[in-house]
Amino acid sequence: MKTKDFTQPEYSNPIMDMWEFFEENPHYRLLKYEAVKGGVRGYYVVVS
């Protein structure tokens, strides 16, 4: 399992940016997410 943080200031709208990232990258499957300071952390796996 891998993680990716979507936090400010790198991402201006972390939650929407997370959903867009996983929508644009269908080879990544989001398993869960949690709130972190300044944004959200996504846990995902790579699917083939």
CSV table of C-alpha atoms in Angstrom, one decimal:
chain,number,residue,atom,x,y,z
A,1,MET,CA,0.0,0.0,0.0
A,2,LYS,CA,1.2,3.5,-0.9
A,3,THR,CA,0.3,6.9,0.4
A,4,LYS,CA,0.0,10.3,-1.1
A,5,ASP,CA,-0.6,13.5,0.9
A,6,PHE,CA,-2.7,16.2,-0.6
A,7,THR,CA,-2.0,19.2,1.6
A,8,GLN,CA,-1.8,23.0,1.4
A,9,PRO,CA,0.0,24.9,0.0
A,10,GLU,CA,1.0,22.4,-2.7
A,11,TYR,CA,-2.7,21.7,-3.3
A,12,SER,CA,-5.1,24.7,-3.1
A,13,ASN,CA,-8.2,22.4,-2.6
A,14,PRO,CA,-6.8,19.1,-1.2
A,15,ILE,CA,-10.0,17.1,-1.2
A,16,MET,CA,-11.0,18.0,-4.8
A,17,ASP,CA,-7.4,17.6,-6.0
A,18,MET,CA,-7.3,14.1,-4.4
A,19,TRP,CA,-10.5,13.0,-6.3
A,20,GLU,CA,-9.2,14.5,-9.5
A,21,PHE,CA,-5.8,12.7,-9.1
A,22,PHE,CA,-7.5,9.3,-8.7
A,23,GLU,CA,-10.0,10.0,-11.5
A,24,GLU,CA,-7.1,10.9,-13.9
A,25,ASN,CA,-5.0,7.9,-12.8
A,26,PRO,CA,-7.3,4.8,-13.1
A,27,HIS,CA,-4.3,2.5,-12.5
A,28,TYR,CA,-4.3,3.7,-8.8
A,29,ARG,CA,-7.1,2.4,-6.6
A,30,LEU,CA,-8.0,4.5,-3.6
A,31,LEU,CA,-8.5,2.2,-0.5
A,32,LYS,CA,-9.1,4.8,2.1
A,33,TYR,CA,-8.3,8.4,3.1
A,34,GLU,CA,-7.9,10.3,6.4
A,35,ALA,CA,-7.7,13.9,7.4
A,36,VAL,CA,-4.2,15.2,8.2
A,37,LYS,CA,-3.1,18.7,9.1
A,38,GLY,CA,-3.7,21.0,6.1
A,39,GLY,CA,-5.4,18.4,3.9
A,40,VAL,CA,-6.0,14.7,3.4
A,41,ARG,CA,-3.8,11.5,3.0
A,42,GLY,CA,-4.9,8.9,0.5
A,43,TYR,CA,-3.9,5.2,0.8
A,44,TYR,CA,-3.9,3.4,-2.6
A,45,VAL,CA,-2.6,0.4,-4.5
A,46,VAL,CA,-1.5,0.1,-8.1
A,47,VAL,CA,-3.7,-2.1,-10.3
A,48,SER,CA,-2.8,-3.6,-13.6
